[in-house]
């Protein structure tokens, strides 16, 4: 008996319900606390949404760093890379930032990791459809003709 799909859906529903209980005029700190909780629970969509809401009130480098991590967790590499680069720029410009060196270092590490990931996941250009000479036709018993295309060699 598998209970994990039920548990996962219950968890997702609970996290969304909990977030909806935040007042519309929730403070930035409340939103950040809720985003951190959602992150710890693995609900990165909710964590990102809450962090972005907090950022609309006031964006600072540590929150930008958090957003970059959430975007990375969701596989949104290009957006995460942009957020990480902004984090570096903002942290370098903000001399009053607590733990400024650590934030800069972490955001730079994120940029490096995301650049590497972006290079390894670049999209291949679309290939033209196969030429009819590269295809063979087979006819399994009692089935219509099926076109089988040979795989491309890389």
PDB file of C-alpha atoms in Angstrom:
ATOM      1  CA  UNK A   1       0.000   0.000   0.000  1.00  0.00           C
ATOM      2  CA  UNK A   2       1.435   3.354  -1.042  1.00  0.00           C
ATOM      3  CA  UNK A   3       0.631   6.232   1.234  1.00  0.00           C
ATOM      4  CA  UNK A   4       3.252   8.726   0.054  1.00  0.00           C
ATOM      5  CA  UNK A   5       1.148  10.236  -2.792  1.00  0.00           C
ATOM      6  CA  UNK A   6      -1.597  10.965  -0.281  1.00  0.00           C
ATOM      7  CA  UNK A   7       0.907  12.365   2.197  1.00  0.00           C
ATOM      8  CA  UNK A   8       2.512  14.525  -0.500  1.00  0.00           C
ATOM      9  CA  UNK A   9      -0.814  15.921  -1.664  1.00  0.00           C
ATOM     10  CA  UNK A  10      -1.899  16.539   1.924  1.00  0.00           C
ATOM     11  CA  UNK A  11       1.403  18.312   2.584  1.00  0.00           C
ATOM     12  CA  UNK A  12       1.036  20.509  -0.505  1.00  0.00           C
ATOM     13  CA  UNK A  13      -2.542  21.376   0.420  1.00  0.00           C
ATOM     14  CA  UNK A  14      -1.541  22.183   4.004  1.00  0.00           C
ATOM     15  CA  UNK A  15       1.336  24.427   2.893  1.00  0.00           C
ATOM     16  CA  UNK A  16      -0.860  26.317   0.428  1.00  0.00           C
ATOM     17  CA  UNK A  17      -3.663  26.656   2.978  1.00  0.00           C
ATOM     18  CA  UNK A  18      -1.196  27.903   5.579  1.00  0.00           C
ATOM     19  CA  UNK A  19       0.207  30.481   3.158  1.00  0.00           C
ATOM     20  CA  UNK A  20      -3.292  31.635   2.278  1.00  0.00           C
ATOM     21  CA  UNK A  21      -3.877  32.320   5.955  1.00  0.00           C
ATOM     22  CA  UNK A  22      -1.255  35.062   5.837  1.00  0.00           C
ATOM     23  CA  UNK A  23      -3.067  38.364   5.774  1.00  0.00           C
ATOM     24  CA  UNK A  24      -3.021  40.319   2.538  1.00  0.00           C
ATOM     25  CA  UNK A  25      -1.072  42.992   4.405  1.00  0.00           C
ATOM     26  CA  UNK A  26       1.458  40.534   5.859  1.00  0.00           C
ATOM     27  CA  UNK A  27       4.709  42.146   6.807  1.00  0.00           C
ATOM     28  CA  UNK A  28       7.911  41.486   4.930  1.00  0.00           C
ATOM     29  CA  UNK A  29       9.263  39.533   7.917  1.00  0.00           C
ATOM     30  CA  UNK A  30       6.134  37.339   8.031  1.00  0.00           C
ATOM     31  CA  UNK A  31       6.477  36.594   4.337  1.00  0.00           C
ATOM     32  CA  UNK A  32      10.170  35.756   4.700  1.00  0.00           C
ATOM     33  CA  UNK A  33       9.472  33.486   7.688  1.00  0.00           C
ATOM     34  CA  UNK A  34       6.744  31.718   5.710  1.00  0.00           C
ATOM     35  CA  UNK A  35       9.067  31.394   2.688  1.00  0.00           C
ATOM     36  CA  UNK A  36      11.786  29.835   4.847  1.00  0.00           C
ATOM     37  CA  UNK A  37       9.281  27.365   6.286  1.00  0.00           C
ATOM     38  CA  UNK A  38       8.021  26.459   2.803  1.00  0.00           C
ATOM     39  CA  UNK A  39      11.631  25.961   1.660  1.00  0.00           C
ATOM     40  CA  UNK A  40      12.382  23.673   4.606  1.00  0.00           C
ATOM     41  CA  UNK A  41       9.286  21.654   3.725  1.00  0.00           C
ATOM     42  CA  UNK A  42      10.420  21.344   0.119  1.00  0.00           C
ATOM     43  CA  UNK A  43       7.645  23.517  -1.291  1.00  0.00           C
ATOM     44  CA  UNK A  44       9.829  25.659  -3.548  1.00  0.00           C
ATOM     45  CA  UNK A  45       6.967  27.101  -5.594  1.00  0.00           C
ATOM     46  CA  UNK A  46       5.367  28.531  -2.470  1.00  0.00           C
ATOM     47  CA  UNK A  47       8.729  29.638  -1.041  1.00  0.00           C
ATOM     48  CA  UNK A  48       9.518  31.521  -4.249  1.00  0.00           C
ATOM     49  CA  UNK A  49       6.111  33.183  -4.353  1.00  0.00           C
ATOM     50  CA  UNK A  50       6.358  34.342  -0.746  1.00  0.00           C
ATOM     51  CA  UNK A  51       9.944  35.575  -1.181  1.00  0.00           C
ATOM     52  CA  UNK A  52       9.000  37.528  -4.298  1.00  0.00           C
ATOM     53  CA  UNK A  53       6.092  39.118  -2.428  1.00  0.00           C
ATOM     54  CA  UNK A  54       8.507  40.142   0.332  1.00  0.00           C
ATOM     55  CA  UNK A  55      10.912  41.459  -2.290  1.00  0.00           C
ATOM     56  CA  UNK A  56       8.245  43.728  -3.734  1.00  0.00           C
ATOM     57  CA  UNK A  57       8.212  45.424  -0.339  1.00  0.00           C
ATOM     58  CA  UNK A  58      12.001  45.682  -0.041  1.00  0.00           C
ATOM     59  CA  UNK A  59      14.598  43.710  -1.966  1.00  0.00           C
ATOM     60  CA  UNK A  60      18.033  43.217  -0.454  1.00  0.00           C
ATOM     61  CA  UNK A  61      20.841  40.887  -1.449  1.00  0.00           C
ATOM     62  CA  UNK A  62      20.119  38.063   1.049  1.00  0.00           C
ATOM     63  CA  UNK A  63      16.507  37.840  -0.144  1.00  0.00           C
ATOM     64  CA  UNK A  64      17.706  37.920  -3.767  1.00  0.00           C
ATOM     65  CA  UNK A  65      20.059  35.045  -2.875  1.00  0.00           C
ATOM     66  CA  UNK A  66      17.137  33.069  -1.442  1.00  0.00           C
ATOM     67  CA  UNK A  67      15.114  33.703  -4.609  1.00  0.00           C
ATOM     68  CA  UNK A  68      18.033  32.507  -6.755  1.00  0.00           C
ATOM     69  CA  UNK A  69      18.209  29.279  -4.744  1.00  0.00           C
ATOM     70  CA  UNK A  70      14.464  28.696  -5.077  1.00  0.00           C
ATOM     71  CA  UNK A  71      14.600  29.310  -8.829  1.00  0.00           C
ATOM     72  CA  UNK A  72      17.505  26.858  -9.029  1.00  0.00           C
ATOM     73  CA  UNK A  73      15.500  24.270  -7.075  1.00  0.00           C
ATOM     74  CA  UNK A  74      12.680  24.673  -9.596  1.00  0.00           C
ATOM     75  CA  UNK A  75      15.046  24.184 -12.535  1.00  0.00           C
ATOM     76  CA  UNK A  76      14.644  27.749 -13.769  1.00  0.00           C
ATOM     77  CA  UNK A  77      18.358  28.114 -14.422  1.00  0.00           C
ATOM     78  CA  UNK A  78      18.374  31.303 -16.514  1.00  0.00           C
ATOM     79  CA  UNK A  79      16.228  33.193 -13.995  1.00  0.00           C
ATOM     80  CA  UNK A  80      18.269  31.825 -11.091  1.00  0.00           C
ATOM     81  CA  UNK A  81      21.485  32.948 -12.778  1.00  0.00           C
ATOM     82  CA  UNK A  82      20.094  36.439 -13.311  1.00  0.00           C
ATOM     83  CA  UNK A  83      18.991  36.636  -9.654  1.00  0.00           C
ATOM     84  CA  UNK A  84      22.391  35.393  -8.434  1.00  0.00           C
ATOM     85  CA  UNK A  85      24.201  38.002 -10.535  1.00  0.00           C
ATOM     86  CA  UNK A  86      21.912  40.719  -9.174  1.00  0.00           C
ATOM     87  CA  UNK A  87      22.633  39.435  -5.675  1.00  0.00           C
ATOM     88  CA  UNK A  88      26.374  39.922  -6.204  1.00  0.00           C
ATOM     89  CA  UNK A  89      25.854  43.447  -7.577  1.00  0.00           C
ATOM     90  CA  UNK A  90      23.485  44.446  -4.764  1.00  0.00           C
ATOM     91  CA  UNK A  91      25.660  42.972  -2.009  1.00  0.00           C
ATOM     92  CA  UNK A  92      28.787  44.676  -3.350  1.00  0.00           C
ATOM     93  CA  UNK A  93      26.959  48.019  -3.423  1.00  0.00           C
ATOM     94  CA  UNK A  94      25.406  47.699   0.058  1.00  0.00           C
ATOM     95  CA  UNK A  95      28.203  48.435   2.550  1.00  0.00           C
ATOM     96  CA  UNK A  96      25.734  48.372   5.470  1.00  0.00           C
ATOM     97  CA  UNK A  97      24.704  44.758   4.793  1.00  0.00           C
ATOM     98  CA  UNK A  98      25.243  42.353   7.682  1.00  0.00           C
ATOM     99  CA  UNK A  99      27.424  39.396   6.710  1.00  0.00           C
ATOM    100  CA  UNK A 100      28.165  41.173   3.443  1.00  0.00           C
ATOM    101  CA  UNK A 101      31.250  39.102   2.596  1.00  0.00           C
ATOM    102  CA  UNK A 102      29.404  35.841   3.162  1.00  0.00           C
ATOM    103  CA  UNK A 103      26.484  36.964   0.994  1.00  0.00           C
ATOM    104  CA  UNK A 104      28.840  38.051  -1.809  1.00  0.00           C
ATOM    105  CA  UNK A 105      30.777  34.789  -1.592  1.00  0.00           C
ATOM    106  CA  UNK A 106      27.609  32.654  -1.631  1.00  0.00           C
ATOM    107  CA  UNK A 107      26.082  34.569  -4.526  1.00  0.00           C
ATOM    108  CA  UNK A 108      29.300  34.282  -6.521  1.00  0.00           C
ATOM    109  CA  UNK A 109      29.334  30.541  -5.865  1.00  0.00           C
ATOM    110  CA  UNK A 110      25.746  30.379  -7.095  1.00  0.00           C
ATOM    111  CA  UNK A 111      26.693  32.287 -10.250  1.00  0.00           C
ATOM    112  CA  UNK A 112      29.560  29.870 -10.936  1.00  0.00           C
ATOM    113  CA  UNK A 113      27.397  26.783 -10.361  1.00  0.00           C
ATOM    114  CA  UNK A 114      24.519  28.144 -12.431  1.00  0.00           C
ATOM    115  CA  UNK A 115      26.778  29.191 -15.308  1.00  0.00           C
ATOM    116  CA  UNK A 116      28.185  25.678 -15.373  1.00  0.00           C
ATOM    117  CA  UNK A 117      24.697  24.189 -15.290  1.00  0.00           C
ATOM    118  CA  UNK A 118      23.506  26.544 -18.027  1.00  0.00           C
ATOM    119  CA  UNK A 119      26.409  25.514 -20.276  1.00  0.00           C
ATOM    120  CA  UNK A 120      25.673  21.826 -19.751  1.00  0.00           C
ATOM    121  CA  UNK A 121      21.972  22.209 -20.513  1.00  0.00           C
ATOM    122  CA  UNK A 122      22.114  24.410 -23.573  1.00  0.00           C
ATOM    123  CA  UNK A 123      19.480  23.552 -26.081  1.00  0.00           C
ATOM    124  CA  UNK A 124      20.455  21.863 -29.294  1.00  0.00           C
ATOM    125  CA  UNK A 125      19.302  23.476 -32.511  1.00  0.00           C
ATOM    126  CA  UNK A 126      16.308  21.851 -34.125  1.00  0.00           C
ATOM    127  CA  UNK A 127      17.257  19.278 -36.710  1.00  0.00           C
ATOM    128  CA  UNK A 128      15.421  18.984 -40.010  1.00  0.00           C
ATOM    129  CA  UNK A 129      13.104  15.996 -40.380  1.00  0.00           C
ATOM    130  CA  UNK A 130      14.829  12.796 -41.488  1.00  0.00           C
ATOM    131  CA  UNK A 131      15.301  12.193 -45.170  1.00  0.00           C
ATOM    132  CA  UNK A 132      13.148   9.335 -46.498  1.00  0.00           C
ATOM    133  CA  UNK A 133      16.342   7.445 -47.406  1.00  0.00           C
ATOM    134  CA  UNK A 134      17.227   7.376 -43.678  1.00  0.00           C
ATOM    135  CA  UNK A 135      13.978   5.610 -42.773  1.00  0.00           C
ATOM    136  CA  UNK A 136      12.804   2.075 -43.202  1.00  0.00           C
ATOM    137  CA  UNK A 137       9.274   0.804 -43.385  1.00  0.00           C
ATOM    138  CA  UNK A 138       8.209  -2.289 -41.513  1.00  0.00           C
ATOM    139  CA  UNK A 139       4.853  -3.980 -41.504  1.00  0.00           C
ATOM    140  CA  UNK A 140       4.077  -5.952 -38.329  1.00  0.00           C
ATOM    141  CA  UNK A 141       1.349  -8.549 -38.660  1.00  0.00           C
ATOM    142  CA  UNK A 142      -2.161  -7.088 -38.795  1.00  0.00           C
ATOM    143  CA  UNK A 143      -0.914  -3.509 -38.329  1.00  0.00           C
ATOM    144  CA  UNK A 144      -0.647  -0.619 -40.780  1.00  0.00           C
ATOM    145  CA  UNK A 145       2.736   0.439 -42.125  1.00  0.00           C
ATOM    146  CA  UNK A 146       4.998   1.947 -39.415  1.00  0.00           C
ATOM    147  CA  UNK A 147       7.838   4.341 -40.149  1.00  0.00           C
ATOM    148  CA  UNK A 148      10.959   3.544 -38.110  1.00  0.00           C
ATOM    149  CA  UNK A 149      13.640   6.248 -38.096  1.00  0.00           C
ATOM    150  CA  UNK A 150      17.272   5.377 -37.396  1.00  0.00           C
ATOM    151  CA  UNK A 151      18.725   7.238 -34.402  1.00  0.00           C
ATOM    152  CA  UNK A 152      21.208   9.996 -35.209  1.00  0.00           C
ATOM    153  CA  UNK A 153      24.818   9.394 -34.241  1.00  0.00           C
ATOM    154  CA  UNK A 154      26.474  12.038 -32.112  1.00  0.00           C
TER     155      UNK A 154
END
